mmCIF file of C-alpha atoms and ligand atoms in Angstrom:
data_model
loop_
_atom_site.group_PDB
_atom_site.id
_atom_site.type_symbol
_atom_site.label_atom_id
_atom_site.label_comp_id
_atom_site.label_asym_id
_atom_site.label_seq_id
_atom_site.Cartn_x
_atom_site.Cartn_y
_atom_site.Cartn_z
ATOM 1 C CA MET A 1 -10.097 -11.265 -2.732
ATOM 2 C CA GLY A 2 -7.373 -13.924 -2.698
ATOM 3 C CA GLY A 3 -4.978 -11.422 -1.185
ATOM 4 C CA ALA A 4 -7.479 -10.348 1.480
ATOM 5 C CA ARG A 5 -8.357 -13.900 2.393
ATOM 6 C CA PHE A 6 -4.673 -14.810 2.633
ATOM 7 C CA LEU A 7 -3.963 -11.810 4.869
ATOM 8 C CA GLN A 8 -6.735 -12.888 7.210
ATOM 9 C CA GLY A 9 -5.069 -16.283 7.642
ATOM 10 C CA LEU A 10 -1.615 -14.722 7.960
ATOM 11 C CA LEU A 11 -2.786 -12.390 10.749
ATOM 12 C CA HIS A 12 -4.582 -15.301 12.395
ATOM 13 C CA GLY A 13 -1.341 -17.294 12.339
ATOM 14 C CA ILE A 14 0.649 -14.370 13.739
ATOM 15 C CA ALA A 15 -1.810 -13.889 16.633
ATOM 16 C CA ALA A 16 -1.891 -17.631 17.341
ATOM 17 C CA GLY A 17 1.916 -17.839 17.264
ATOM 18 C CA THR A 18 1.873 -20.631 14.665
ATOM 19 C CA LEU A 19 4.138 -18.975 12.077
ATOM 20 C CA PRO A 20 7.767 -20.110 12.392
ATOM 21 C CA GLY A 21 10.038 -17.333 13.641
ATOM 22 C CA VAL A 22 7.233 -14.738 13.640
ATOM 23 C CA ALA A 23 6.478 -12.941 16.927
ATOM 24 C CA PRO A 24 2.826 -12.380 17.920
ATOM 25 C CA ASP A 25 3.460 -8.612 17.780
ATOM 26 C CA ALA A 26 4.975 -8.701 14.277
ATOM 27 C CA HIS A 27 4.143 -5.754 12.024
ATOM 28 C CA VAL A 28 2.457 -6.275 8.667
ATOM 29 C CA THR A 29 2.367 -3.719 5.862
ATOM 30 C CA VAL A 30 -0.024 -4.452 3.003
ATOM 31 C CA VAL A 31 0.755 -2.860 -0.352
ATOM 32 C CA ALA A 32 -2.457 -3.046 -2.359
ATOM 33 C CA ASN A 33 -3.271 -2.610 -6.017
ATOM 34 C CA ASN A 34 -5.212 0.563 -6.670
ATOM 35 C CA ALA A 35 -5.405 0.399 -10.445
ATOM 36 C CA ASP A 36 -8.834 -1.291 -10.352
ATOM 37 C CA ASP A 37 -10.112 2.002 -8.963
ATOM 38 C CA TRP A 38 -12.548 4.134 -10.824
ATOM 39 C CA TRP A 39 -14.857 7.090 -10.592
ATOM 40 C CA ILE A 40 -18.540 6.234 -10.632
ATOM 41 C CA HIS A 41 -21.565 8.429 -9.814
ATOM 42 C CA GLY A 42 -19.075 11.106 -8.810
ATOM 43 C CA LEU A 43 -17.402 8.849 -6.250
ATOM 44 C CA LYS A 44 -13.901 7.412 -6.110
ATOM 45 C CA VAL A 45 -14.187 3.670 -5.536
ATOM 46 C CA CYS A 46 -11.106 1.600 -4.595
ATOM 47 C CA PRO A 47 -12.258 -2.041 -4.662
ATOM 48 C CA ASP A 48 -9.001 -3.723 -3.650
ATOM 49 C CA LEU A 49 -8.217 -1.326 -0.801
ATOM 50 C CA ASP A 50 -11.780 -1.690 0.459
ATOM 51 C CA THR A 51 -11.819 -5.472 0.098
ATOM 52 C CA VAL A 52 -8.681 -5.710 2.249
ATOM 53 C CA MET A 53 -9.955 -3.113 4.732
ATOM 54 C CA TYR A 54 -13.425 -4.634 5.121
ATOM 55 C CA THR A 55 -12.083 -8.206 5.238
ATOM 56 C CA LEU A 56 -9.474 -7.530 7.924
ATOM 57 C CA GLY A 57 -11.872 -5.205 9.780
ATOM 58 C CA ASP A 58 -14.567 -7.896 9.781
ATOM 59 C CA GLY A 59 -17.021 -5.799 7.787
ATOM 60 C CA ILE A 60 -16.901 -7.703 4.485
ATOM 61 C CA ASP A 61 -19.818 -9.575 2.962
ATOM 62 C CA LEU A 62 -18.312 -13.050 3.022
ATOM 63 C CA GLU A 63 -20.533 -14.499 0.310
ATOM 64 C CA ARG A 64 -19.877 -11.804 -2.297
ATOM 65 C CA GLY A 65 -16.278 -11.273 -1.197
ATOM 66 C CA TRP A 66 -16.632 -7.519 -1.753
ATOM 67 C CA GLY A 67 -18.661 -4.729 -0.189
ATOM 68 C CA ARG A 68 -20.274 -4.518 3.222
ATOM 69 C CA ARG A 69 -22.068 -7.147 5.216
ATOM 70 C CA GLU A 70 -25.768 -6.485 5.976
ATOM 71 C CA GLU A 71 -25.803 -4.180 2.988
ATOM 72 C CA THR A 72 -28.913 -2.452 1.607
ATOM 73 C CA TRP A 73 -29.281 -1.130 -1.947
ATOM 74 C CA SER A 74 -31.679 1.827 -1.845
ATOM 75 C CA ALA A 75 -29.277 4.261 -3.499
ATOM 76 C CA LYS A 76 -28.589 1.767 -6.286
ATOM 77 C CA GLU A 77 -32.340 1.330 -6.900
ATOM 78 C CA GLU A 78 -32.889 5.078 -6.927
ATOM 79 C CA LEU A 79 -30.050 5.581 -9.424
ATOM 80 C CA ALA A 80 -31.573 2.890 -11.645
ATOM 81 C CA ALA A 81 -34.959 4.644 -11.399
ATOM 82 C CA TYR A 82 -33.264 7.754 -12.805
ATOM 83 C CA GLY A 83 -31.921 5.607 -15.625
ATOM 84 C CA VAL A 84 -28.356 6.496 -14.647
ATOM 85 C CA GLU A 85 -25.673 4.210 -16.077
ATOM 86 C CA PRO A 86 -23.844 2.025 -15.315
ATOM 87 C CA THR A 87 -26.459 -0.128 -13.630
ATOM 88 C CA TRP A 88 -24.198 -3.211 -13.722
ATOM 89 C CA PHE A 89 -21.903 -1.890 -10.986
ATOM 90 C CA GLY A 90 -23.607 -1.827 -7.616
ATOM 91 C CA LEU A 91 -22.725 0.501 -4.766
ATOM 92 C CA GLY A 92 -24.422 -0.514 -1.523
ATOM 93 C CA ASP A 93 -25.731 2.097 0.908
ATOM 94 C CA ARG A 94 -23.201 1.315 3.635
ATOM 95 C CA ASP A 95 -20.354 1.075 1.134
ATOM 96 C CA ILE A 96 -21.293 4.490 -0.284
ATOM 97 C CA ALA A 97 -20.405 6.113 3.037
ATOM 98 C CA THR A 98 -16.816 4.930 2.561
ATOM 99 C CA HIS A 99 -16.702 6.402 -0.950
ATOM 100 C CA LEU A 100 -18.204 9.696 0.271
ATOM 101 C CA VAL A 101 -15.523 10.066 2.939
ATOM 102 C CA ARG A 102 -12.789 9.150 0.462
ATOM 103 C CA THR A 103 -14.027 11.432 -2.304
ATOM 104 C CA GLN A 104 -14.430 14.362 0.063
ATOM 105 C CA MET A 105 -10.898 13.945 1.415
ATOM 106 C CA LEU A 106 -9.428 13.613 -2.088
ATOM 107 C CA ASP A 107 -11.314 16.769 -3.124
ATOM 108 C CA ALA A 108 -9.803 18.529 -0.090
ATOM 109 C CA GLY A 109 -6.347 17.622 -1.391
ATOM 110 C CA TYR A 110 -5.350 14.635 0.717
ATOM 111 C CA PRO A 111 -3.405 11.920 -1.130
ATOM 112 C CA LEU A 112 -5.016 8.471 -1.353
ATOM 113 C CA SER A 113 -2.510 7.007 1.126
ATOM 114 C CA GLN A 114 -3.629 9.454 3.823
ATOM 115 C CA VAL A 115 -7.284 8.915 2.958
ATOM 116 C CA THR A 116 -6.758 5.166 3.307
ATOM 117 C CA GLN A 117 -5.082 5.675 6.663
ATOM 118 C CA ALA A 118 -8.059 7.722 7.843
ATOM 119 C CA LEU A 119 -10.532 5.013 6.739
ATOM 120 C CA CYS A 120 -8.419 2.316 8.414
ATOM 121 C CA LYS A 121 -8.605 4.172 11.740
ATOM 122 C CA ARG A 122 -12.119 2.821 11.949
ATOM 123 C CA TRP A 123 -11.559 -0.636 10.482
ATOM 124 C CA LEU A 124 -8.073 -1.781 11.475
ATOM 125 C CA GLU A 125 -6.728 0.327 14.326
ATOM 126 C CA PRO A 126 -9.086 -0.923 17.075
ATOM 127 C CA THR A 127 -7.970 -4.520 16.513
ATOM 128 C CA TYR A 128 -4.414 -4.165 15.251
ATOM 129 C CA GLY A 129 -3.145 -0.815 16.521
ATOM 130 C CA ASP A 130 0.011 0.097 14.620
ATOM 131 C CA ARG A 131 0.820 -3.550 13.813
ATOM 132 C CA LEU A 132 -1.124 -3.462 10.541
ATOM 133 C CA ARG A 133 -0.808 -0.837 7.825
ATOM 134 C CA LEU A 134 -2.650 -0.703 4.523
ATOM 135 C CA LEU A 135 -0.966 1.305 1.775
ATOM 136 C CA PRO A 136 -2.082 1.918 -1.800
ATOM 137 C CA MET A 137 0.802 1.078 -4.172
ATOM 138 C CA THR A 138 0.707 4.666 -5.427
ATOM 139 C CA ASP A 139 -0.985 8.002 -4.756
ATOM 140 C CA ASP A 140 -1.107 8.607 -8.497
ATOM 141 C CA ARG A 141 -4.065 7.827 -10.725
ATOM 142 C CA VAL A 142 -3.413 4.525 -12.469
ATOM 143 C CA GLU A 143 -6.172 2.613 -14.262
ATOM 144 C CA THR A 144 -6.186 -0.847 -15.736
ATOM 145 C CA HIS A 145 -7.932 -1.016 -19.098
ATOM 146 C CA VAL A 146 -8.569 -4.082 -21.226
ATOM 147 C CA ALA A 147 -8.760 -4.299 -25.028
ATOM 148 C CA VAL A 148 -11.462 -6.662 -26.268
ATOM 149 C CA ALA A 149 -12.594 -7.547 -29.794
ATOM 150 C CA ASP A 150 -15.424 -5.391 -31.134
ATOM 151 C CA ALA A 151 -16.765 -6.078 -34.622
ATOM 152 C CA ASP A 152 -18.641 -2.730 -34.660
ATOM 153 C CA SER A 153 -15.529 -0.619 -34.230
ATOM 154 C CA ALA A 154 -13.259 0.469 -37.117
ATOM 155 C CA SER A 155 -10.151 -0.867 -35.361
ATOM 156 C CA GLY A 156 -11.916 -4.138 -34.523
ATOM 157 C CA LYS A 157 -11.148 -3.420 -30.881
ATOM 158 C CA ARG A 158 -12.647 -1.630 -27.934
ATOM 159 C CA VAL A 159 -10.911 -0.655 -24.731
ATOM 160 C CA VAL A 160 -12.898 -0.899 -21.517
ATOM 161 C CA HIS A 161 -12.060 -0.111 -17.909
ATOM 162 C CA PHE A 162 -11.018 -3.136 -15.865
ATOM 163 C CA GLN A 163 -14.294 -2.976 -13.894
ATOM 164 C CA GLU A 164 -16.324 -3.211 -17.103
ATOM 165 C CA TYR A 165 -14.226 -6.175 -18.243
ATOM 166 C CA TRP A 166 -14.433 -7.918 -14.854
ATOM 167 C CA VAL A 167 -17.959 -7.133 -13.720
ATOM 168 C CA ARG A 168 -20.034 -6.464 -16.847
ATOM 169 C CA LEU A 169 -18.224 -8.830 -19.234
ATOM 170 C CA ARG A 170 -17.328 -11.297 -16.412
ATOM 171 C CA ALA A 171 -13.894 -11.732 -18.054
ATOM 172 C CA GLU A 172 -15.604 -14.116 -20.482
ATOM 173 C CA VAL A 173 -14.293 -12.551 -23.680
ATOM 174 C CA PRO A 174 -10.578 -12.777 -24.461
ATOM 175 C CA ALA A 175 -8.439 -9.927 -23.153
ATOM 176 C CA GLU A 176 -6.411 -8.992 -26.240
ATOM 177 C CA GLN A 177 -4.294 -6.560 -24.282
ATOM 178 C CA VAL A 178 -4.114 -5.195 -20.760
ATOM 179 C CA VAL A 179 -3.105 -1.554 -20.554
ATOM 180 C CA PHE A 180 -2.108 0.085 -17.278
ATOM 181 C CA VAL A 181 -2.854 3.732 -17.952
ATOM 182 C CA GLY A 182 -0.518 6.000 -15.972
ATOM 183 C CA LEU A 183 1.515 3.177 -14.430
ATOM 184 C CA ASP A 184 4.842 4.149 -16.028
ATOM 185 C CA GLN A 185 4.481 7.726 -14.774
ATOM 186 C CA SER A 186 3.434 6.728 -11.259
ATOM 187 C CA SER A 187 5.589 6.561 -8.168
ATOM 188 C CA PRO A 188 5.256 4.430 -5.047
ATOM 189 C CA ALA A 189 3.120 5.876 -2.257
ATOM 190 C CA PRO A 190 4.971 7.114 0.864
ATOM 191 C CA GLY A 191 6.103 4.159 2.978
ATOM 192 C CA VAL A 192 5.910 1.534 0.231
ATOM 193 C CA LEU A 193 9.605 1.275 -0.674
ATOM 194 C CA ASP A 194 10.707 1.537 2.979
ATOM 195 C CA ALA A 195 8.299 -1.254 3.917
ATOM 196 C CA ILE A 196 9.862 -3.523 1.278
ATOM 197 C CA THR A 197 13.506 -2.688 1.885
ATOM 198 C CA GLY A 198 13.058 -2.733 5.681
ATOM 199 C CA ALA A 199 11.036 -5.941 5.824
ATOM 200 C CA ASP A 200 12.116 -9.236 7.390
ATOM 201 C CA LEU A 201 10.000 -11.084 4.839
ATOM 202 C CA VAL A 202 8.133 -10.144 1.664
ATOM 203 C CA VAL A 203 5.150 -12.280 0.663
ATOM 204 C CA LEU A 204 3.350 -12.303 -2.683
ATOM 205 C CA PRO A 205 -0.122 -13.619 -1.824
ATOM 206 C CA PRO A 206 -2.163 -15.937 -4.063
ATOM 207 C CA SER A 207 -3.618 -13.059 -6.063
ATOM 208 C CA ASN A 208 -4.059 -12.324 -9.710
ATOM 209 C CA PRO A 209 -0.525 -12.266 -11.173
ATOM 210 C CA VAL A 210 -1.417 -9.883 -14.006
ATOM 211 C CA VAL A 211 -3.927 -7.330 -12.724
ATOM 212 C CA SER A 212 -3.049 -7.382 -8.999
ATOM 213 C CA VAL A 213 0.524 -8.416 -8.162
ATOM 214 C CA GLY A 214 1.775 -7.614 -11.679
ATOM 215 C CA THR A 215 0.354 -4.108 -11.487
ATOM 216 C CA ILE A 216 1.923 -3.454 -8.087
ATOM 217 C CA LEU A 217 5.321 -4.678 -9.295
ATOM 218 C CA GLY A 218 4.902 -2.374 -12.298
ATOM 219 C CA VAL A 219 5.010 0.819 -10.227
ATOM 220 C CA PRO A 220 8.433 2.265 -11.140
ATOM 221 C CA GLY A 221 10.957 1.459 -8.409
ATOM 222 C CA LEU A 222 8.825 -1.162 -6.716
ATOM 223 C CA ARG A 223 10.160 -4.248 -8.477
ATOM 224 C CA ASP A 224 13.709 -2.988 -7.885
ATOM 225 C CA ALA A 225 12.960 -2.644 -4.170
ATOM 226 C CA VAL A 226 11.717 -6.251 -4.059
ATOM 227 C CA ARG A 227 14.856 -7.347 -5.890
ATOM 228 C CA ALA A 228 17.128 -5.337 -3.614
ATOM 229 C CA THR A 229 15.664 -6.069 -0.181
ATOM 230 C CA ASP A 230 17.674 -8.195 2.254
ATOM 231 C CA ALA A 231 14.432 -10.002 3.124
ATOM 232 C CA LYS A 232 13.491 -13.292 1.511
ATOM 233 C CA VAL A 233 10.673 -13.053 -1.026
ATOM 234 C CA VAL A 234 8.167 -15.882 -1.147
ATOM 235 C CA GLY A 235 4.977 -16.278 -3.158
ATOM 236 C CA LEU A 236 1.975 -18.581 -3.170
ATOM 237 C CA SER A 237 0.399 -19.780 -6.397
ATOM 238 C CA PRO A 238 -3.115 -18.523 -7.178
ATOM 239 C CA ILE A 239 -3.337 -21.269 -9.810
ATOM 240 C CA VAL A 240 -4.196 -24.787 -8.684
ATOM 241 C CA GLY A 241 -4.377 -27.456 -11.358
ATOM 242 C CA ASP A 242 -5.193 -25.485 -14.476
ATOM 243 C CA SER A 243 -7.414 -22.814 -13.037
ATOM 244 C CA HIS A 244 -7.357 -19.759 -10.827
ATOM 245 C CA VAL A 245 -8.655 -20.568 -7.345
ATOM 246 C CA ARG A 246 -10.821 -17.490 -6.921
ATOM 247 C CA GLY A 247 -11.265 -15.172 -9.817
ATOM 248 C CA MET A 248 -10.673 -15.241 -13.488
ATOM 249 C CA ALA A 249 -6.946 -14.954 -14.077
ATOM 250 C CA GLU A 250 -6.837 -17.316 -17.041
ATOM 251 C CA GLN A 251 -7.841 -14.703 -19.594
ATOM 252 C CA MET A 252 -5.367 -12.222 -18.207
ATOM 253 C CA LEU A 253 -2.495 -14.737 -18.263
ATOM 254 C CA THR A 254 -3.243 -15.664 -21.854
ATOM 255 C CA SER A 255 -3.119 -11.980 -22.783
ATOM 256 C CA ILE A 256 0.510 -11.741 -21.616
ATOM 257 C CA GLY A 257 1.468 -15.153 -22.977
ATOM 258 C CA VAL A 258 2.032 -16.890 -19.643
ATOM 259 C CA GLU A 259 1.333 -20.593 -19.267
ATOM 260 C CA ILE A 260 -1.699 -21.185 -17.023
ATOM 261 C CA SER A 261 -0.129 -23.283 -14.299
ATOM 262 C CA ALA A 262 1.439 -22.798 -10.892
ATOM 263 C CA ALA A 263 4.904 -23.156 -12.428
ATOM 264 C CA GLY A 264 4.017 -20.841 -15.317
ATOM 265 C CA VAL A 265 3.152 -18.035 -12.916
ATOM 266 C CA GLY A 266 6.167 -18.678 -10.665
ATOM 267 C CA LEU A 267 8.567 -18.760 -13.606
ATOM 268 C CA ASN A 268 7.035 -15.553 -14.936
ATOM 269 C CA TYR A 269 7.845 -13.804 -11.644
ATOM 270 C CA GLY A 270 11.275 -15.378 -11.986
ATOM 271 C CA ALA A 271 14.102 -16.284 -9.614
ATOM 272 C CA ARG A 272 15.760 -13.377 -7.855
ATOM 273 C CA ALA A 273 19.128 -14.816 -8.816
ATOM 274 C CA ALA A 274 18.061 -14.528 -12.460
ATOM 275 C CA GLY A 275 16.596 -11.030 -12.463
ATOM 276 C CA GLY A 276 13.185 -11.988 -11.080
ATOM 277 C CA VAL A 277 11.556 -11.379 -7.698
ATOM 278 C CA LEU A 278 11.209 -14.816 -6.057
ATOM 279 C CA ASP A 279 13.308 -16.774 -3.592
ATOM 280 C CA GLY A 280 10.509 -19.259 -3.031
ATOM 281 C CA TRP A 281 7.221 -20.302 -4.658
ATOM 282 C CA LEU A 282 4.645 -22.486 -2.986
ATOM 283 C CA VAL A 283 2.379 -24.627 -5.171
ATOM 284 C CA ASP A 284 -0.613 -26.819 -4.344
ATOM 285 C CA GLU A 285 -0.058 -30.496 -3.584
ATOM 286 C CA ARG A 286 -1.855 -31.370 -6.823
ATOM 287 C CA ASP A 287 0.893 -29.508 -8.687
ATOM 288 C CA ALA A 288 3.752 -31.318 -6.924
ATOM 289 C CA ALA A 289 5.091 -32.469 -10.302
ATOM 290 C CA GLN A 290 5.941 -28.828 -11.124
ATOM 291 C CA VAL A 291 8.292 -28.351 -8.163
ATOM 292 C CA ALA A 292 11.313 -29.729 -10.035
ATOM 293 C CA ARG A 293 10.871 -27.239 -12.895
ATOM 294 C CA LEU A 294 10.787 -24.333 -10.464
ATOM 295 C CA GLU A 295 13.805 -25.585 -8.534
ATOM 296 C CA ALA A 296 15.722 -26.025 -11.788
ATOM 297 C CA ALA A 297 15.044 -22.348 -12.506
ATOM 298 C CA GLY A 298 16.543 -21.353 -9.144
ATOM 299 C CA ILE A 299 13.260 -20.911 -7.250
ATOM 300 C CA ARG A 300 12.934 -22.891 -4.044
ATOM 301 C CA SER A 301 9.608 -24.708 -4.223
ATOM 302 C CA ALA A 302 7.366 -27.050 -2.275
ATOM 303 C CA ALA A 303 3.864 -28.469 -2.683
ATOM 304 C CA VAL A 304 1.321 -28.172 0.144
ATOM 305 C CA PRO A 305 -2.493 -27.822 0.307
ATOM 306 C CA LEU A 306 -3.265 -24.316 -0.978
ATOM 307 C CA MET A 307 -7.012 -24.066 -0.417
ATOM 308 C CA MET A 308 -7.988 -21.216 1.894
ATOM 309 C CA THR A 309 -10.919 -23.124 3.401
ATOM 310 C CA ASP A 310 -10.624 -21.523 6.851
ATOM 311 C CA HIS A 311 -8.254 -19.342 8.882
ATOM 312 C CA ASP A 312 -6.295 -22.330 10.200
ATOM 313 C CA ALA A 313 -5.777 -23.777 6.721
ATOM 314 C CA THR A 314 -4.707 -20.376 5.418
ATOM 315 C CA ALA A 315 -2.356 -19.805 8.365
ATOM 316 C CA ALA A 316 -0.821 -23.218 7.611
ATOM 317 C CA MET A 317 -0.161 -22.015 4.039
ATOM 318 C CA ALA A 318 1.554 -18.904 5.403
ATOM 319 C CA ALA A 319 3.633 -21.059 7.751
ATOM 320 C CA ALA A 320 4.686 -23.323 4.873
ATOM 321 C CA ALA A 321 5.644 -20.285 2.773
ATOM 322 C CA ILE A 322 7.817 -18.918 5.580
ATOM 323 C CA ASP A 323 9.368 -22.324 6.185
ATOM 324 C CA LEU A 324 10.280 -22.588 2.515
ATOM 325 C CA VAL A 325 12.598 -19.568 2.606
ATOM 326 C CA ARG A 326 13.827 -19.648 6.207
HETATM 327 N N1 FO1 B 1 -18.217 -6.879 -8.282
HETATM 328 C C1 FO1 B 1 -19.263 -7.330 -9.006
HETATM 329 O O1 FO1 B 1 -19.211 -8.424 -9.540
HETATM 330 N N2 FO1 B 1 -20.399 -6.555 -9.174
HETATM 331 C C2 FO1 B 1 -20.522 -5.337 -8.597
HETATM 332 O O2 FO1 B 1 -21.558 -4.690 -8.763
HETATM 333 C C3 FO1 B 1 -19.432 -4.856 -7.802
HETATM 334 C C4 FO1 B 1 -19.500 -3.641 -7.129
HETATM 335 C C5 FO1 B 1 -18.443 -3.255 -6.281
HETATM 336 C C6 FO1 B 1 -18.528 -2.064 -5.544
HETATM 337 C C7 FO1 B 1 -17.514 -1.697 -4.689
HETATM 338 C C8 FO1 B 1 -16.381 -2.515 -4.575
HETATM 339 O O3 FO1 B 1 -15.395 -2.170 -3.731
HETATM 340 C C9 FO1 B 1 -16.275 -3.689 -5.298
HETATM 341 C C10 FO1 B 1 -17.306 -4.075 -6.166
HETATM 342 N N3 FO1 B 1 -17.232 -5.263 -6.899
HETATM 343 C C11 FO1 B 1 -18.284 -5.682 -7.666
HETATM 344 C C12 FO1 B 1 -16.040 -6.126 -6.834
HETATM 345 C C13 FO1 B 1 -14.847 -5.626 -7.632
HETATM 346 O O4 FO1 B 1 -15.165 -4.782 -8.650
HETATM 347 C C14 FO1 B 1 -13.946 -6.689 -8.250
HETATM 348 O O5 FO1 B 1 -14.141 -7.935 -7.736
HETATM 349 C C15 FO1 B 1 -12.517 -6.286 -8.047
HETATM 350 O O6 FO1 B 1 -12.210 -5.060 -8.610
HETATM 351 C C16 FO1 B 1 -11.550 -7.327 -8.571
HETATM 352 O O7 FO1 B 1 -10.410 -7.237 -7.801
HETATM 353 CA CA1 CA B 2 -8.309 -6.401 -7.970
#
């Protein structure tokens, strides 16, 4: 959701011509996490791809931040009447159409990247033409699973799918370990590496550093492409003060031993000069005291307001990020 919201502001800034050095007809390629995906009720659901697609296509439910606007829930109620589990994950009637199209195309043998392109013909092409592309990080099946404590199990642990951890457990129990099933064997989807190596600028949006950006960077070859590109790489902190702006990243950061702060996340990505991925890292004005630590580690840093309150505020964040590494 943070990534989608940021993209909305970025595209707004591009169209308005308020981003330094960025032409109004600039091309944007979004590489999205697709390890939150799962199969449910026989359907392949890709929450992050859909959140980006619906948000940028103006079909998102703004209050929930996921799923379709003006949604109805008849299918969900009928499934519950059959007693079919899980009842804690809701597919809306309109949303289901997306999953039906996707599942049918996957069954027919199309890779997820082509399926996504077909879905985006409806949502993105009318507004953006070929200036906006949405790519899954990989066409391979990768799934994020989370180990949580379970007194009833012999090992003392239970591993649940990311959606069960996030939605049913609300990320309220400690994540003892995050396991990306299939990630090491995956490869980047067509177009992903070329987009990174051919870019004029690479931006890491204020998204979850462990289960969104971290997962994407974990696709073999992807981190190397970010390290090798001639483009500058700039990120925006999803952590403001001591908490994640939207979402529940704290538990996930603790599970990989990263300090919960803007600097902690930036230092974990690391300076490109020191084997990491960042040239620049933007933090919120309230975290201005952390700028020196980042700069000392070789990451250019500045503190500006990082609250995505509206498109203009978000576009101003994008402009500041670009300015930082220009
Ligand atoms: N989030 C919820 O909190 N409850 C849901 O029932 C739920 C259903 C759902 C269906 C489709 C979809 O694309 C997303 C959905 N989400 C739901 C959001 C989503 O699971 C998470 O917010 C993301 O995976 C985290 O990035
Ligand atoms: Ca996600």
